[in-house]
Tab-separated table of C-alpha atoms in Angstrom:
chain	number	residue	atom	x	y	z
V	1	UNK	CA	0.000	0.000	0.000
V	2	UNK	CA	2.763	2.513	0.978
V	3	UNK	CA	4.994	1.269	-2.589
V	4	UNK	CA	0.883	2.106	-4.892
V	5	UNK	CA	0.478	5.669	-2.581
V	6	UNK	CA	3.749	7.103	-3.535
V	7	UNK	CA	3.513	5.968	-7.358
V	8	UNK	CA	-0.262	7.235	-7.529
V	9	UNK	CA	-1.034	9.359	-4.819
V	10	UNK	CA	-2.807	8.260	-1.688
V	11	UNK	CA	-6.017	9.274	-2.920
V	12	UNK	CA	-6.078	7.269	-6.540
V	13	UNK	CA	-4.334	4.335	-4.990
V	14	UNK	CA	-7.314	4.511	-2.289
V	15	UNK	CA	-9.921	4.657	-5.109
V	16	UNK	CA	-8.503	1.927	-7.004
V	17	UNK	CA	-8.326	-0.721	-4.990
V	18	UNK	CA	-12.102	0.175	-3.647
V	19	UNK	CA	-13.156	-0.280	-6.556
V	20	UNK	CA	-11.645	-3.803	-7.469
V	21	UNK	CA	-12.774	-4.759	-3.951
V	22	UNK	CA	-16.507	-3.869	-4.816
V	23	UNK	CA	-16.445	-5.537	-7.878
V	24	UNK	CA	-13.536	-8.110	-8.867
V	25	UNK	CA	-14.641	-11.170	-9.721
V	26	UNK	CA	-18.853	-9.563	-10.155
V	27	UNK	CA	-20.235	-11.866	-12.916
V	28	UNK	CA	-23.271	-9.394	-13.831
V	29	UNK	CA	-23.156	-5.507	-14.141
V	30	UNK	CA	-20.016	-3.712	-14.070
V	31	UNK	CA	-18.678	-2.606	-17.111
V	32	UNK	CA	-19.342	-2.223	-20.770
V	33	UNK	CA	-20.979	-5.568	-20.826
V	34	UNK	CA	-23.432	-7.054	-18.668
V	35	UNK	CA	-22.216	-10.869	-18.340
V	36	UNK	CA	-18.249	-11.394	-17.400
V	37	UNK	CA	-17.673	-15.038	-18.186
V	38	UNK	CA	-14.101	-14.512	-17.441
V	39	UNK	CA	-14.931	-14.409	-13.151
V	40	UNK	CA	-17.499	-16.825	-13.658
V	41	UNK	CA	-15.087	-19.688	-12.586
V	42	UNK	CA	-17.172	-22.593	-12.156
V	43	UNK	CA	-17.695	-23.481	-15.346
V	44	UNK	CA	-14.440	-23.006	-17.044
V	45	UNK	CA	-14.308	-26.737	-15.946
V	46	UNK	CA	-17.528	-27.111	-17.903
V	47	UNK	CA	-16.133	-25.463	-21.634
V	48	UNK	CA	-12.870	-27.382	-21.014
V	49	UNK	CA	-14.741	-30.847	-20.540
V	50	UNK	CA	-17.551	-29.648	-23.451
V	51	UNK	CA	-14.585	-29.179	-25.864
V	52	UNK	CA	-12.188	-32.075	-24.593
V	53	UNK	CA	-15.495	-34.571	-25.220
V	54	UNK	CA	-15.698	-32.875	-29.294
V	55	UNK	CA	-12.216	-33.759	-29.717
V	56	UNK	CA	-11.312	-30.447	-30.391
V	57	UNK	CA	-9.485	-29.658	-27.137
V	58	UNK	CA	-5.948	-30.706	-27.947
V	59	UNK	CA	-5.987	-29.569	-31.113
V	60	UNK	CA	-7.029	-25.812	-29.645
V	61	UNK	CA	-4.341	-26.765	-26.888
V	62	UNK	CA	-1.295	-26.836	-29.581
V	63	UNK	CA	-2.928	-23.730	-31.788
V	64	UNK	CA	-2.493	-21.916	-28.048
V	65	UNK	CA	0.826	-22.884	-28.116
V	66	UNK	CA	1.459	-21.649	-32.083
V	67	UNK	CA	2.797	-18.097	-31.478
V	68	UNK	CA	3.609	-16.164	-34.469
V	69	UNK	CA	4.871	-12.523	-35.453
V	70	UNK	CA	2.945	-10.546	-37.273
V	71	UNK	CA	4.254	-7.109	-38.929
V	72	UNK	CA	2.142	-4.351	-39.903
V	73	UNK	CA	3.286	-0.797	-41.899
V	74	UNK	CA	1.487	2.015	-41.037
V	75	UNK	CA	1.338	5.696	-42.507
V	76	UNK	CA	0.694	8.532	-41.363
V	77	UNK	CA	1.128	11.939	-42.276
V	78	UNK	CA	1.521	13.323	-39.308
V	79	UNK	CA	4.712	11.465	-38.195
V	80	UNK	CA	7.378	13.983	-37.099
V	81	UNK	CA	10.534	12.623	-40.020
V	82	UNK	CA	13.066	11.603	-37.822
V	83	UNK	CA	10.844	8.662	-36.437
V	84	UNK	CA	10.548	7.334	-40.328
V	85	UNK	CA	10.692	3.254	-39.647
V	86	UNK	CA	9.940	4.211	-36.103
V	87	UNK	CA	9.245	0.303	-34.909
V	88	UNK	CA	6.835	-1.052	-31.680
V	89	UNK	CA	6.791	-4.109	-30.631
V	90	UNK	CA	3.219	-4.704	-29.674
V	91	UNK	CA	1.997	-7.836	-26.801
V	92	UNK	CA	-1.185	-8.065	-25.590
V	93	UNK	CA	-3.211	-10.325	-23.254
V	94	UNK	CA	-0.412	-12.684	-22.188
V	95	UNK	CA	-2.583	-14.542	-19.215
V	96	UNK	CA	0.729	-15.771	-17.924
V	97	UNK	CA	-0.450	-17.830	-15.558
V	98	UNK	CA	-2.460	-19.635	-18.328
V	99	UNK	CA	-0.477	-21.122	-20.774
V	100	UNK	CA	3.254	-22.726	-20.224
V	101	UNK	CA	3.871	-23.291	-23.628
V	102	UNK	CA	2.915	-20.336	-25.060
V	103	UNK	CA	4.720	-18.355	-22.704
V	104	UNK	CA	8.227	-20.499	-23.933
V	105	UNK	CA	7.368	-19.919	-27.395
V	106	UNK	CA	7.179	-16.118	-27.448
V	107	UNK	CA	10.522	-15.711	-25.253
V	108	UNK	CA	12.274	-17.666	-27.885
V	109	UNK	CA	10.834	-15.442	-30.417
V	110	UNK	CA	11.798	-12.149	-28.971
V	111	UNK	CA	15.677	-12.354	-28.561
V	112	UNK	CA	15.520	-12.526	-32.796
V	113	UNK	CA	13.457	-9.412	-33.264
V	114	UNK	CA	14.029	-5.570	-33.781
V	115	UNK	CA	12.063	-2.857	-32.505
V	116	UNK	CA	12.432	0.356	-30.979
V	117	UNK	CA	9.981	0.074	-28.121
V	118	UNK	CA	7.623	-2.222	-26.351
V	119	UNK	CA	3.946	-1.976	-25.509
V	120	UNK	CA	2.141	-4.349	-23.474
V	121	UNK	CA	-1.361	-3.891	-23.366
V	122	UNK	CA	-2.757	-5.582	-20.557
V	123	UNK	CA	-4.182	-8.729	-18.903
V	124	UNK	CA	-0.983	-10.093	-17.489
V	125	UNK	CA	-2.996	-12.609	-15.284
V	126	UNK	CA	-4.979	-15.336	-16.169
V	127	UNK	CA	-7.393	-14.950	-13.202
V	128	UNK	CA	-8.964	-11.750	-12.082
V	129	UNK	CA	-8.859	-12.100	-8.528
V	130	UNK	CA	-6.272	-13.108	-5.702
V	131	UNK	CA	-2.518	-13.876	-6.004
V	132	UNK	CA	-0.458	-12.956	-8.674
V	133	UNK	CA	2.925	-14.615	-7.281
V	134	UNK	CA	2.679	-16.776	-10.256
V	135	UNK	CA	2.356	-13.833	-12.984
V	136	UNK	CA	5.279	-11.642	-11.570
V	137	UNK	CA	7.148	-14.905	-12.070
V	138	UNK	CA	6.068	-15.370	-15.508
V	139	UNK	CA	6.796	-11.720	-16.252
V	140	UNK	CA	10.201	-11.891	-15.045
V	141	UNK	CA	10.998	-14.484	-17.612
V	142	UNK	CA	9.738	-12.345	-20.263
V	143	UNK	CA	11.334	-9.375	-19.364
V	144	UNK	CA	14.785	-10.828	-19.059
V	145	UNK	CA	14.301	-11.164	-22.981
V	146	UNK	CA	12.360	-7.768	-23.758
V	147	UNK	CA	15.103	-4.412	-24.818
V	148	UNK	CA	14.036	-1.413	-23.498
V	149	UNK	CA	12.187	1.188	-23.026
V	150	UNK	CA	9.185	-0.918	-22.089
V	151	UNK	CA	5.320	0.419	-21.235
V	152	UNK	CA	2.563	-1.060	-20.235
V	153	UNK	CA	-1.169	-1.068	-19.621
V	154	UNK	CA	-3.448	-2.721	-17.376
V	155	UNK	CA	-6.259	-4.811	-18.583
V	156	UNK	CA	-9.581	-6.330	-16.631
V	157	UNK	CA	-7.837	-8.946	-15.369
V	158	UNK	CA	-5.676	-6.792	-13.314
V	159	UNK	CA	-4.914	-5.397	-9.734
V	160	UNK	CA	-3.372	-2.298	-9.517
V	161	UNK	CA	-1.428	-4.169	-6.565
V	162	UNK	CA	0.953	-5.739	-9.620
V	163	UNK	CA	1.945	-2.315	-10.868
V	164	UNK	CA	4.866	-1.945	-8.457
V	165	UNK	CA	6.214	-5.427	-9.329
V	166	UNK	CA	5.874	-4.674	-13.166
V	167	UNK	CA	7.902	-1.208	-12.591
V	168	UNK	CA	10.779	-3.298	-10.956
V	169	UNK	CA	10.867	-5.775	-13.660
V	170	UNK	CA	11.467	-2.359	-16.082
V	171	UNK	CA	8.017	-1.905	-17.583
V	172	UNK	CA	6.822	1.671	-16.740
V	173	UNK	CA	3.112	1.262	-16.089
V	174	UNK	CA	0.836	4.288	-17.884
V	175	UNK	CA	-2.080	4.718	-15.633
V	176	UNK	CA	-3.805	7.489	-17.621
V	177	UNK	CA	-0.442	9.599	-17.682
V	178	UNK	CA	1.662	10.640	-20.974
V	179	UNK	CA	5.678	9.702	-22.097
V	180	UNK	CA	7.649	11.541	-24.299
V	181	UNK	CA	9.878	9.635	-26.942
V	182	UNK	CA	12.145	11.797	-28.111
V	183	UNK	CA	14.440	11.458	-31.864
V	184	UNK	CA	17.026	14.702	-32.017
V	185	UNK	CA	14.884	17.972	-31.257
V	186	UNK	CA	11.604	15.739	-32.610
V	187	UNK	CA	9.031	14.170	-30.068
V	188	UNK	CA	6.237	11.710	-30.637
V	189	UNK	CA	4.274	11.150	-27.579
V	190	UNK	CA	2.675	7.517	-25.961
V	191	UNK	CA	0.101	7.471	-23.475
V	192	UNK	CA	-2.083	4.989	-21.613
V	193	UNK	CA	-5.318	5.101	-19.905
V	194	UNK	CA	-6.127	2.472	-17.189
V	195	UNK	CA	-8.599	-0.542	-17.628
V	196	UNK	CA	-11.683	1.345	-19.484
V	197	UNK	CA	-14.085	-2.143	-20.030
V	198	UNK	CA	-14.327	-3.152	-16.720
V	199	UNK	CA	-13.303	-1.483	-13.772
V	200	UNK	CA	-13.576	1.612	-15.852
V	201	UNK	CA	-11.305	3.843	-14.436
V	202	UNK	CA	-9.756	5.190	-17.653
V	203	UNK	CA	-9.116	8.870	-18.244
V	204	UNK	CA	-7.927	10.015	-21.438
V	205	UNK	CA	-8.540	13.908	-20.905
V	206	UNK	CA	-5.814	13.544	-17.652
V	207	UNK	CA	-3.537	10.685	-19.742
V	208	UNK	CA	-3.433	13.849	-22.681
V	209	UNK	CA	-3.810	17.116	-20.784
V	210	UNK	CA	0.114	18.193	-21.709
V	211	UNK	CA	0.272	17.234	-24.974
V	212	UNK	CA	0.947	20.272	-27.065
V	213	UNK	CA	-1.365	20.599	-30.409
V	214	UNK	CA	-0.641	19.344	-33.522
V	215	UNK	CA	1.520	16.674	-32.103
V	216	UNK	CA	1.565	12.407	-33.433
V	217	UNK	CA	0.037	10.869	-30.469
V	218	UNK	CA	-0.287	7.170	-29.646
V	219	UNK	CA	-2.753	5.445	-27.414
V	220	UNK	CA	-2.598	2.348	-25.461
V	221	UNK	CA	-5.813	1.023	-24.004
V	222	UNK	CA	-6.204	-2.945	-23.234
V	223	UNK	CA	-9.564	-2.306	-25.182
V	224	UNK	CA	-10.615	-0.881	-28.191
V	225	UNK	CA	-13.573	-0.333	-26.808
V	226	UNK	CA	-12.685	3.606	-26.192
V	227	UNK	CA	-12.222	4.395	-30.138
V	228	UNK	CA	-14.869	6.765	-30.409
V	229	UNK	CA	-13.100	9.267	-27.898
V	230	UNK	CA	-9.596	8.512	-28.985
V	231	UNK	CA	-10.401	9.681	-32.303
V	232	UNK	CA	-12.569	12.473	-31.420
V	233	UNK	CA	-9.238	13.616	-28.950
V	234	UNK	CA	-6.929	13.462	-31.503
V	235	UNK	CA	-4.857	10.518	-31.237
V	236	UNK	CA	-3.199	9.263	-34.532
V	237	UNK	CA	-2.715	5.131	-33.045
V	238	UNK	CA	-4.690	3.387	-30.540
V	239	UNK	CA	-3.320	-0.086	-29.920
V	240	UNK	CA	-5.119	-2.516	-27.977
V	241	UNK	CA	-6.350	-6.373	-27.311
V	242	UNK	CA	-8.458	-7.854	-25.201
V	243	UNK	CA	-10.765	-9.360	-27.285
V	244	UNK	CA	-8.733	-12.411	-28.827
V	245	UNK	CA	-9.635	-11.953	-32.127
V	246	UNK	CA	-12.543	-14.344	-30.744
V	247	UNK	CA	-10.016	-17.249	-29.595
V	248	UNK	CA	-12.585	-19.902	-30.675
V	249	UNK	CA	-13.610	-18.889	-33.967
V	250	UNK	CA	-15.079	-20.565	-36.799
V	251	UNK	CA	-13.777	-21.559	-39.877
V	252	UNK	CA	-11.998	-18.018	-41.932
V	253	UNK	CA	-11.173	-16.286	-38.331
V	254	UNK	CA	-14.691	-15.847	-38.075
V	255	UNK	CA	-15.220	-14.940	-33.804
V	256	UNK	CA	-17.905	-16.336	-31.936
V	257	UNK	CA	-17.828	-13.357	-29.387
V	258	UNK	CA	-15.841	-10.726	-29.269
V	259	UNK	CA	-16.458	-10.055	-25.450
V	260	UNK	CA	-16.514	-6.572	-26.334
V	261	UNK	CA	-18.905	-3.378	-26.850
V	262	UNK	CA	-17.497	-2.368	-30.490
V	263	UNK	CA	-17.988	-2.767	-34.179
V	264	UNK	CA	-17.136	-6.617	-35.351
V	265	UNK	CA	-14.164	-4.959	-38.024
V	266	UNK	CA	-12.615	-3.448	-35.026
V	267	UNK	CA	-12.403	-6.979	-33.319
V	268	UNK	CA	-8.931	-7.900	-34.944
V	269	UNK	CA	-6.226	-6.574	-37.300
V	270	UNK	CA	-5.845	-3.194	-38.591
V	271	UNK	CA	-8.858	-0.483	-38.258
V	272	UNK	CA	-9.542	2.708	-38.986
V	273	UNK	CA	-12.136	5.089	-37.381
V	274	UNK	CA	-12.258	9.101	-38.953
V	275	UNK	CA	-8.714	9.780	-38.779
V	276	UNK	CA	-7.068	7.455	-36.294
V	277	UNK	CA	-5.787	4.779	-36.883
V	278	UNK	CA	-6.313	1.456	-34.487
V	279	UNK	CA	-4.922	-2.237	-34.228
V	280	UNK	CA	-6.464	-4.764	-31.986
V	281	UNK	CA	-3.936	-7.732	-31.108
V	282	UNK	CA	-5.640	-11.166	-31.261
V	283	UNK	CA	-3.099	-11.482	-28.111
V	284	UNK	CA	-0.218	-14.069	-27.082
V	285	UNK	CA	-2.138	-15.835	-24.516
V	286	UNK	CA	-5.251	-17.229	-23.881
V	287	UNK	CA	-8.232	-16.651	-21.120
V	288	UNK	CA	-10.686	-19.114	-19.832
V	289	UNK	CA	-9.601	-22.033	-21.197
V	290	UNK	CA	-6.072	-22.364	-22.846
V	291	UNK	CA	-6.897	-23.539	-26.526
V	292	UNK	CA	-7.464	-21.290	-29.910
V	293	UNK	CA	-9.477	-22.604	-32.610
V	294	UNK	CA	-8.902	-20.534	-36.137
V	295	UNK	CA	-7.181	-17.614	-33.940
V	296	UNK	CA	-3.348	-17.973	-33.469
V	297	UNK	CA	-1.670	-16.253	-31.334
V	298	UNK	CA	0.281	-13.312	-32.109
V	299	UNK	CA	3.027	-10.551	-31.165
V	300	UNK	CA	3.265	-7.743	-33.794
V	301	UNK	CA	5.641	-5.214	-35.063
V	302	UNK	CA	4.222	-2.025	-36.070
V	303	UNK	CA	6.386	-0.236	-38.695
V	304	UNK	CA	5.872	3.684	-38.510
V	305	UNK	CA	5.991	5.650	-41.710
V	306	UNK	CA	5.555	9.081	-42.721
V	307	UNK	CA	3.451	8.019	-46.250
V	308	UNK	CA	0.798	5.417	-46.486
V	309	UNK	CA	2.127	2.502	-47.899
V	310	UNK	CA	1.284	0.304	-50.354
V	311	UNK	CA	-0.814	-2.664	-49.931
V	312	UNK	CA	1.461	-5.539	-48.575
């Protein structure tokens, strides 16, 4: 409690954990949707056994375990010159706890690739309530393997209690506040709100308030669920997950449920709403149960460029 009061301020450390102590692990109400199947533990045991007796459980088990890296180029005319190329590495919904193997296969991935920053967008745990031992673990692991500077998000699965163990491991944790990334006397500027579909305690107006005009602005929220007043604020990127691209989908990527208040196109992939631009990361790991059915996994590598490029 002392370690959250000194990084946020008595009174927003206060607030924050009375509200996850009215409402973690509330099944109905609370939020942007109604029904949270995510705390309603009793029958993940149920979908496991449902899909172990179709015989499609192992095979979703090893498609879990399938991490791949996507790359993305993205142009925008705003983008200050001297960040041309400018690349982010971009993780979302690891679930830690959750999935061994997937876990191994992304920290063999990351020592072979290139990127100028990290962004992890949220949902570190697996559960959303009580000890997180086992995720600060996990995250060590990763970060061990991740090059700096790192940021980070949290999503509905998380306490604000893990923040100070994330800031040792290196990952500075944007809880609606603003960094500057600076290239010579050029500046592009990152900032993250926290958890906006559940707990709701996002605020972009305090995560922009010193941003001076005219500036290229990037956005992470663990949900894209917050596009409307990203774009109508003035941010150029919003990256996000927390939807899984649908993790079970049906044949052609096609998601069941999307878990998520938003337009279907702005489930997955590459988006656009007016003039911002948004991604939404299928994620690395997996919630509820730990299979993927026509939904691999990802990590992604967003290319920056000043001129919108051709189709790949």
């Amino acid at each position: 409690m002392n370690r959250l009061e000194q990084r946020l301020g008595r009174l927003h450390a206060r607030q924050r954990l009375g509200i996850e102590a009215d409402h973690e692990a509330q099944i109905f109400g609370q939020g942007l949707n109604f029904f949270h199947l995510e705390n309603w533990y009793s029958v993940h045991a149920v979908i496991r056994g449902v899909f172990k007796l179709s015989g499609l459980y192992w095979r979703g088990l090893r498609n879990a375990a399938d991490v791949r890296v996507r790359i993305t180029d993205l142009g925008f005319a705003a983008l200050p010159s001297a960040f041309e190329g400018f690349t982010l590495l971009h993780i979302s919904d690891l679930h830690v706890d959750m999935n061994e193997r997937a876990m191994q296969r992304m920290i063999e991935l990351l020592p072979t690739l290139t990127y100028d920053v990290c962004v992890l967008t949220g949902d570190f745990r697996g559960a959303t309530f009580g000890r997180f031992d086992r995720v600060l673990e996990g995250m060590q692991r990763i970060c061990a393997v991740l090059k700096p500077p790192v940021y980070g998000v949290l999503g509905n699965h998380d306490t604000i209690r893990l923040v100070p163990g994330l800031e040792d491991l290196g990952v500075r944790m944007l809880l609606n506040e603003c960094e500057t990334i600076a290239r010579g006397d050029e500046r592009i500027y990152l900032c993250g709100i926290d958890d906006a579909h559940f707990y709701r305690v996002d605020n972009i107006e305090k995560a922009a308030s010193d941003i001076p005009p005219a500036s290229f602005t990037i956005l992470l929220s663990h949900t894209p669920e917050i596009y409307r007043q990203a774009a109508h604020a003035g941010f150029d990127l919003l990256l996000g997950g927390h939807t899984h691209g649908g993790q079970i989908c049906l044949p052609g990527s096609v998601p069941i449920t999307l878990d998520s208040a938003l337009p279907r196109r702005l489930g997955s992939g590459v988006w656009r709403y007016h003039d911002m631009t948004g991604y939404t990361s299928v994620g690395v790991g997996s919630s509820v149960v730990p299979i993927r059915l026509n939904c691999p996994p990802e990590i992604t590598l967003h290319r920056l460029h000043r001129s919108v490029p051709r189709d790949q």
